[in-house]
Coordinates of C-alpha atoms and ligand atoms in Angstrom, one line a residue:
M1 CA -11.6 18.6 -27.0
K2 CA -12.7 16.3 -29.6
R3 CA -13.7 12.6 -29.5
E4 CA -11.4 10.5 -31.2
R5 CA -12.4 6.8 -32.3
K6 CA -8.9 5.3 -32.8
D7 CA -9.0 1.3 -33.9
Y8 CA -6.5 0.3 -31.4
Y9 CA -6.2 -3.0 -32.7
E10 CA -4.4 -1.3 -36.1
I11 CA -2.0 0.6 -33.6
L12 CA -0.9 -2.2 -32.4
G13 CA -1.1 -4.2 -35.7
V14 CA -2.7 -6.8 -33.7
P15 CA -5.8 -9.0 -35.1
R16 CA -8.8 -8.7 -33.4
N17 CA -8.3 -12.1 -31.8
A18 CA -4.3 -11.6 -30.8
T19 CA -4.3 -13.2 -27.4
Q20 CA -3.1 -11.1 -24.4
E21 CA 0.7 -12.9 -25.2
E22 CA 1.0 -11.1 -28.8
I23 CA -0.8 -7.8 -27.5
R24 CA 2.4 -7.8 -25.1
R25 CA 4.6 -8.6 -27.6
A26 CA 3.7 -6.2 -30.4
Y27 CA 3.5 -3.5 -27.5
K28 CA 6.8 -3.8 -26.4
R29 CA 8.1 -3.9 -30.3
L30 CA 6.1 -0.9 -31.1
V31 CA 7.2 1.8 -28.2
K32 CA 10.9 0.9 -28.8
E33 CA 10.4 1.5 -32.3
W34 CA 8.4 4.8 -31.7
H35 CA 10.4 6.5 -28.6
P36 CA 10.8 9.9 -29.4
D37 CA 14.2 9.8 -28.9
R38 CA 15.2 7.3 -31.7
H39 CA 13.0 10.0 -33.7
P40 CA 15.0 13.5 -33.2
E41 CA 13.7 14.4 -37.1
N42 CA 10.2 13.7 -36.3
R43 CA 9.7 13.9 -33.1
K44 CA 6.3 14.9 -32.5
E45 CA 4.8 12.6 -34.5
A46 CA 6.4 10.1 -32.9
E47 CA 5.4 11.5 -29.2
Q48 CA 1.9 10.8 -30.7
R49 CA 2.8 7.6 -32.4
F50 CA 4.1 6.8 -28.6
K51 CA 0.7 7.9 -26.4
E52 CA -1.5 6.0 -29.2
I53 CA 0.6 2.5 -28.9
Q54 CA 0.4 3.4 -24.8
E55 CA -3.3 4.0 -24.9
A56 CA -4.2 1.1 -26.7
Y57 CA -1.7 -1.4 -25.1
E58 CA -4.3 -0.1 -21.8
V59 CA -7.2 -1.0 -22.9
L60 CA -6.6 -4.4 -25.0
I61 CA -4.5 -6.0 -22.3
D62 CA -7.3 -5.3 -19.7
P63 CA -9.8 -8.1 -20.8
Q64 CA -12.6 -5.9 -19.2
K65 CA -11.7 -2.3 -20.9
R66 CA -11.0 -4.6 -24.3
A67 CA -14.8 -6.0 -24.3
M68 CA -16.1 -2.8 -23.6
Y69 CA -14.2 -0.9 -26.6
D70 CA -15.0 -3.9 -28.4
R71 CA -18.9 -3.3 -28.3
F72 CA -18.6 0.4 -27.9
G73 CA -15.8 1.7 -30.0
Y74 CA -13.8 3.3 -26.3
V75 CA -13.8 2.9 -23.3
G76 CA -15.4 5.1 -20.8
E77 CA -16.9 8.2 -21.2
Q78 CA -14.4 9.7 -23.2
P79 CA -11.8 8.7 -25.6
I80 CA -8.8 7.2 -22.9
R81 CA -6.3 9.7 -23.5
H82 CA -7.3 13.0 -25.5
E83 CA -4.8 15.8 -26.7
A84 CA -3.9 18.3 -23.5
E85 CA -4.9 21.4 -25.2
T86 CA -2.5 23.5 -22.9
G87 CA 0.6 24.7 -23.3
G88 CA 3.8 22.4 -23.5
G89 CA 4.8 21.9 -19.7
F90 CA 1.7 19.8 -18.8
F91 CA 2.4 17.8 -21.8
E92 CA 6.5 17.5 -21.0
D93 CA 5.3 16.4 -18.0
V94 CA 3.2 14.0 -18.8
F95 CA 6.3 12.5 -21.6
R96 CA 8.9 12.1 -18.6
E97 CA 6.3 9.9 -17.1
F98 CA 5.1 8.1 -20.0
E99 CA 9.3 8.0 -20.0
N100 CA 9.5 6.0 -16.5
I101 CA 7.3 3.7 -17.8
F102 CA 8.9 3.2 -21.4
N103 CA 12.4 3.2 -19.8
R104 CA 10.9 0.3 -17.6
D105 CA 10.3 -1.2 -20.6
I106 CA 12.9 -1.4 -22.7
F107 CA 14.7 -3.3 -19.7
D108 CA 12.0 -5.8 -19.3
V109 CA 12.8 -5.9 -23.1
F110 CA 16.8 -6.4 -23.3
F111 CA 17.2 -8.0 -19.6
G112 CA 13.5 -9.4 -19.3
E113 CA 14.2 -12.6 -17.0
E114 CA 16.5 -11.2 -14.7
S115 CA 14.4 -7.9 -13.9
R116 CA 11.6 -10.5 -13.0
Q117 CA 14.7 -12.3 -10.8
R118 CA 15.1 -9.1 -9.5
E119 CA 11.2 -8.0 -8.3
R120 CA 10.9 -11.3 -7.1
R121 CA 13.6 -10.7 -4.6
E122 CA 12.4 -7.6 -3.8
Y123 CA 9.3 -9.1 -3.1
A124 CA 10.5 -12.1 -0.5
R125 CA 9.5 -10.8 2.5
K126 CA 10.8 -12.0 6.1
G127 CA 8.6 -14.5 8.1
E128 CA 6.5 -13.1 11.2
D129 CA 8.0 -13.4 14.6
I130 CA 6.6 -14.7 17.0
H131 CA 5.8 -13.7 20.7
Y132 CA 5.9 -16.2 23.8
T133 CA 6.0 -15.6 27.6
V134 CA 7.7 -17.6 30.0
E135 CA 6.9 -17.5 33.6
V136 CA 10.1 -18.4 35.6
S137 CA 11.0 -18.6 39.4
L138 CA 13.0 -15.8 41.3
S139 CA 16.0 -17.8 41.5
D140 CA 15.5 -19.4 37.7
L141 CA 15.4 -15.9 36.7
I142 CA 18.8 -15.2 38.7
N143 CA 20.9 -18.8 37.7
G144 CA 19.9 -18.9 35.1
V145 CA 17.3 -21.9 33.6
E146 CA 16.3 -24.0 30.6
I147 CA 12.7 -23.9 29.8
P148 CA 10.7 -26.7 27.3
I149 CA 8.0 -25.0 25.3
E150 CA 5.7 -26.2 22.5
Y151 CA 4.2 -23.4 20.0
E152 CA 2.5 -23.0 16.3
R153 CA 4.9 -21.8 13.9
Y154 CA 4.4 -21.5 10.0
E155 CA 6.7 -23.9 7.9
T156 CA 8.1 -23.6 4.5
C157 CA 6.1 -25.8 3.4
P158 CA 8.3 -29.1 2.2
R159 CA 5.9 -30.2 -0.5
C160 CA 6.9 -27.1 -2.8
G161 CA 9.8 -25.8 -1.2
G162 CA 7.7 -22.5 0.3
T163 CA 7.1 -21.8 -4.1
G164 CA 3.7 -22.5 -3.4
V165 CA 4.1 -24.2 -6.9
E166 CA 2.9 -27.5 -7.5
P167 CA 5.8 -29.8 -8.3
N168 CA 6.0 -30.4 -11.9
S169 CA 2.9 -28.2 -12.7
G170 CA 4.8 -25.3 -14.9
Y171 CA 3.3 -21.4 -15.3
I172 CA 1.4 -19.4 -17.0
D173 CA 0.7 -16.2 -17.6
C174 CA -0.7 -13.8 -14.4
P175 CA -3.8 -13.4 -15.3
R176 CA -4.2 -10.2 -13.5
C177 CA -1.5 -8.1 -15.1
G178 CA -1.1 -10.7 -18.2
G179 CA 2.3 -11.9 -17.9
T180 CA 3.8 -8.2 -17.3
G181 CA 3.8 -8.2 -14.4
R182 CA 3.1 -4.7 -14.1
I183 CA -0.6 -3.5 -12.8
R184 CA -1.4 -0.2 -14.8
E185 CA -3.7 2.5 -14.0
E186 CA -5.3 5.4 -15.2
R187 CA -5.9 8.5 -12.9
R188 CA -7.6 11.2 -14.7
S189 CA -6.9 14.4 -13.3
F190 CA -7.9 18.3 -14.7
F191 CA -6.0 18.3 -17.9
G192 CA -6.5 14.3 -19.1
Y193 CA -5.2 11.6 -17.8
F194 CA -2.1 10.4 -16.0
V195 CA -0.8 6.0 -16.4
S196 CA 0.9 4.9 -13.0
E197 CA 2.4 1.8 -13.0
R198 CA 3.0 -0.8 -10.3
T199 CA 4.4 -4.1 -9.8
C200 CA 1.5 -6.8 -10.0
D201 CA 0.5 -8.1 -6.4
E202 CA -0.8 -11.5 -7.9
C203 CA 2.1 -12.7 -9.4
G204 CA 4.7 -10.6 -7.2
G205 CA 6.3 -8.5 -10.8
T206 CA 6.9 -11.9 -12.1
G207 CA 4.3 -11.8 -14.4
K208 CA 3.7 -15.8 -14.0
V209 CA 1.7 -17.6 -12.0
P210 CA 1.8 -21.6 -11.2
R211 CA -0.2 -23.8 -13.3
D212 CA -1.6 -25.1 -10.1
L213 CA -1.3 -24.5 -6.4
C214 CA 1.1 -26.7 -4.3
H215 CA -1.6 -29.3 -2.7
E216 CA -0.6 -29.4 0.5
C217 CA 0.4 -25.6 1.2
R218 CA -2.5 -24.4 -1.3
G219 CA -0.1 -21.6 -2.5
S220 CA 0.9 -19.9 0.5
G221 CA 4.6 -21.9 -0.1
R222 CA 4.1 -22.2 4.4
V223 CA 2.1 -24.8 6.3
L224 CA 1.6 -24.9 10.0
R225 CA 3.4 -26.7 12.4
K226 CA 3.9 -27.7 16.2
V227 CA 7.2 -27.1 17.8
R228 CA 9.0 -28.2 20.6
R229 CA 12.3 -26.3 21.6
T230 CA 14.2 -25.4 24.0
V231 CA 14.5 -21.9 25.8
K232 CA 17.6 -20.8 27.5
I233 CA 17.0 -18.2 29.9
P234 CA 20.3 -16.9 30.5
P235 CA 21.7 -16.3 34.6
N236 CA 20.5 -12.6 36.2
V237 CA 18.0 -11.7 33.3
E238 CA 15.9 -9.0 34.3
D239 CA 12.3 -9.4 35.2
G240 CA 10.1 -8.9 31.2
A241 CA 13.3 -9.3 29.0
R242 CA 12.8 -10.2 25.6
L243 CA 15.0 -12.5 24.4
R244 CA 15.1 -13.2 20.6
I245 CA 15.7 -15.5 18.7
P246 CA 16.6 -15.5 15.4
G247 CA 14.6 -17.8 12.8
G248 CA 12.0 -19.0 15.4
G249 CA 9.3 -17.9 13.8
N250 CA 7.0 -18.1 10.9
A251 CA 8.4 -19.3 7.6
G252 CA 9.6 -15.5 5.0
Y253 CA 6.7 -15.5 2.3
Y254 CA 8.3 -16.2 -1.8
G255 CA 12.1 -17.1 -0.3
G256 CA 12.5 -14.3 2.6
P257 CA 14.1 -15.5 6.1
Y258 CA 12.3 -17.4 8.9
G259 CA 11.0 -14.9 11.5
D260 CA 12.6 -14.2 15.2
L261 CA 10.9 -15.8 17.8
V262 CA 10.9 -13.0 20.9
I263 CA 10.6 -14.8 24.3
T264 CA 9.5 -12.5 26.8
V265 CA 10.7 -12.7 30.4
R266 CA 8.2 -13.0 33.6
V267 CA 9.7 -13.9 37.1
R268 CA 6.1 -15.4 39.1
P269 CA 5.6 -13.9 42.8
D270 CA 7.4 -15.6 45.3
S271 CA 5.6 -15.3 48.8
R272 CA 8.8 -14.8 50.8
F273 CA 9.7 -11.5 48.9
R274 CA 8.4 -8.3 48.7
K275 CA 9.5 -6.0 45.7
S276 CA 10.8 -2.2 45.4
G277 CA 12.0 -1.7 42.1
K278 CA 14.9 -3.9 42.0
D279 CA 15.3 -4.4 45.5
L280 CA 13.6 -6.9 47.6
V281 CA 11.9 -7.4 50.9
Y282 CA 12.5 -10.1 53.6
D283 CA 10.1 -10.1 56.7
I284 CA 11.3 -11.5 59.1
T285 CA 10.0 -11.4 63.3
I286 CA 11.9 -11.8 66.1
D287 CA 12.3 -12.2 69.9
Y288 CA 12.9 -8.9 72.0
L289 CA 15.2 -10.8 74.0
Q290 CA 17.4 -11.7 70.2
A291 CA 16.7 -7.4 69.8
I292 CA 18.0 -6.8 73.2
L293 CA 20.8 -10.0 72.7
G294 CA 21.6 -10.2 69.8
T295 CA 21.3 -13.4 67.4
T296 CA 22.0 -14.5 64.4
I297 CA 18.9 -15.8 62.1
E298 CA 18.8 -17.5 58.3
V299 CA 18.0 -14.9 55.5
P300 CA 16.8 -17.1 52.2
L301 CA 17.8 -15.8 49.2
P302 CA 16.3 -14.9 45.6
E303 CA 18.7 -17.7 43.9
G304 CA 18.1 -20.4 46.2
R305 CA 20.3 -20.9 49.4
T306 CA 20.7 -19.2 52.7
T307 CA 22.5 -16.9 54.1
M308 CA 23.4 -16.3 58.6
L309 CA 23.0 -12.5 59.3
K310 CA 24.3 -11.2 62.3
I311 CA 21.7 -9.4 64.8
P312 CA 23.6 -7.0 67.2
P313 CA 22.7 -7.3 70.6
G314 CA 20.1 -3.5 70.9
T315 CA 18.5 -3.8 67.3
Q316 CA 15.8 -1.0 67.1
P317 CA 12.4 -2.8 66.0
E318 CA 11.5 -2.1 61.8
T319 CA 15.8 -2.1 61.2
V320 CA 16.5 -2.7 57.4
F321 CA 19.6 -5.3 57.2
R322 CA 21.0 -4.1 53.1
L323 CA 22.8 -7.2 51.8
K324 CA 23.9 -5.8 48.4
G325 CA 23.6 -7.3 45.4
K326 CA 21.1 -10.1 46.6
G327 CA 17.8 -8.2 44.8
L328 CA 16.4 -8.6 41.6
P329 CA 18.5 -8.6 38.7
S330 CA 18.4 -5.8 36.5
E331 CA 19.8 -4.3 33.2
Y332 CA 23.4 -4.6 32.7
G333 CA 24.0 -7.5 34.8
R334 CA 23.4 -5.3 37.9
R335 CA 21.6 -6.7 41.3
G336 CA 19.4 -5.0 43.5
D337 CA 19.6 -5.3 47.1
L338 CA 18.2 -7.4 49.5
L339 CA 16.8 -5.7 52.2
V340 CA 15.8 -7.7 55.4
N341 CA 13.6 -5.7 57.4
V342 CA 13.4 -7.2 61.2
H343 CA 10.4 -7.2 63.3
V344 CA 10.1 -7.5 67.3
E345 CA 8.3 -9.3 68.8
I346 CA 6.4 -8.1 72.4
P347 CA 5.3 -11.2 74.0
K348 CA 1.4 -10.9 74.9
S349 CA 1.9 -12.6 77.3
L350 CA 3.7 -14.0 80.7
S351 CA 4.7 -16.8 82.4
R352 CA 4.7 -16.1 86.3
E353 CA 8.6 -17.3 86.6
E354 CA 9.4 -15.1 83.0
R355 CA 7.0 -12.2 85.1
K356 CA 9.3 -12.3 87.9
I357 CA 12.6 -12.3 86.5
L358 CA 11.2 -8.7 84.5
E359 CA 10.4 -6.9 87.4
D360 CA 12.9 -7.6 89.3
L361 CA 15.2 -6.5 86.5
A362 CA 12.5 -3.1 86.2
K363 CA 13.5 -2.7 89.9
K364 CA 16.7 -3.0 89.4
R365 CA 17.2 -0.3 87.1
G366 CA 14.1 2.3 88.8
I367 CA 11.4 1.9 86.1
P368 CA 8.0 1.9 87.6
V369 CA 6.3 -1.0 86.5
A370 CA 2.9 -2.3 87.0
Ligands
LIG401 ZN1 3.6 -26.1 -0.8
LIG402 ZN1 0.9 -10.3 -12.8

């Protein structure tokens, strides 16, 4: 591996004080000119030139590397790239990588503007979803309800229309990528250096950045705003259900769509009912005489109304009456049941008259009592 001193300025044919734009233009012209496919008669030489052009460009387009090169005549511990001293296979691999880069550059030369727009679209990102939890009553859950909510979200900046650019300020070449829209990175391997390329994250691959950032959103394209809206909870929504409101979230990036507003519906506990899965349990205590003789009781329903429930004569303590489909809503619109749990109260004390009646009754039935 011999150390080579190459004059990168000479290779690109630019003056020592060339601007980044001049370097970029020269590079694009030269890689096109020296692409080995265009030189089938002296391919080896073209490959060599092609590599040199690549190498020169990588150094000169990067202000730090360029400064180092100007000062020391080379960058890093070794020349940026050297001859691979192994067999052809490796070189073919490296060259294939060059070719990918080359094809993209050619694309950019001929279709620069379209390709930039295309990359900008690829950079566009949907805004974040916003999560919001609403608490509703049991009857709201079953009947549906409209709830006013208030939250903060990012909206598209009205001053710049989401571009982040101060209106009428114009664009300049991206300082990070030198206007190419791409960042080149060298990766060292045992054999030499690979060059990898990725979209510039500063300019999103456009190669341009605004001269002036929007004075309202400071370039983000989004502004924080308080939003008031009414959320419609449909009837028979399950506790814990999530409702997605498209476009209710944060504004997108670089022209991307708004995120969603995701509403989680939680039911407030209702002291009248106990939950048992999708069933609700309603506890009621009746008098022992009602249990013996039968009665009709009023049972509250979770949706807010009441219903009359017939307790037949001879109802045993802890009998459970099942009201079908009067429990909690569940998936697919089915509702659980309402279980009416009947407790029977035995009086702790009796009046003298009551006691007399019951003693007579016991005597008639031959039941020994105290
Ligand atoms: Zn703005
Ligand atoms: Zn850039």
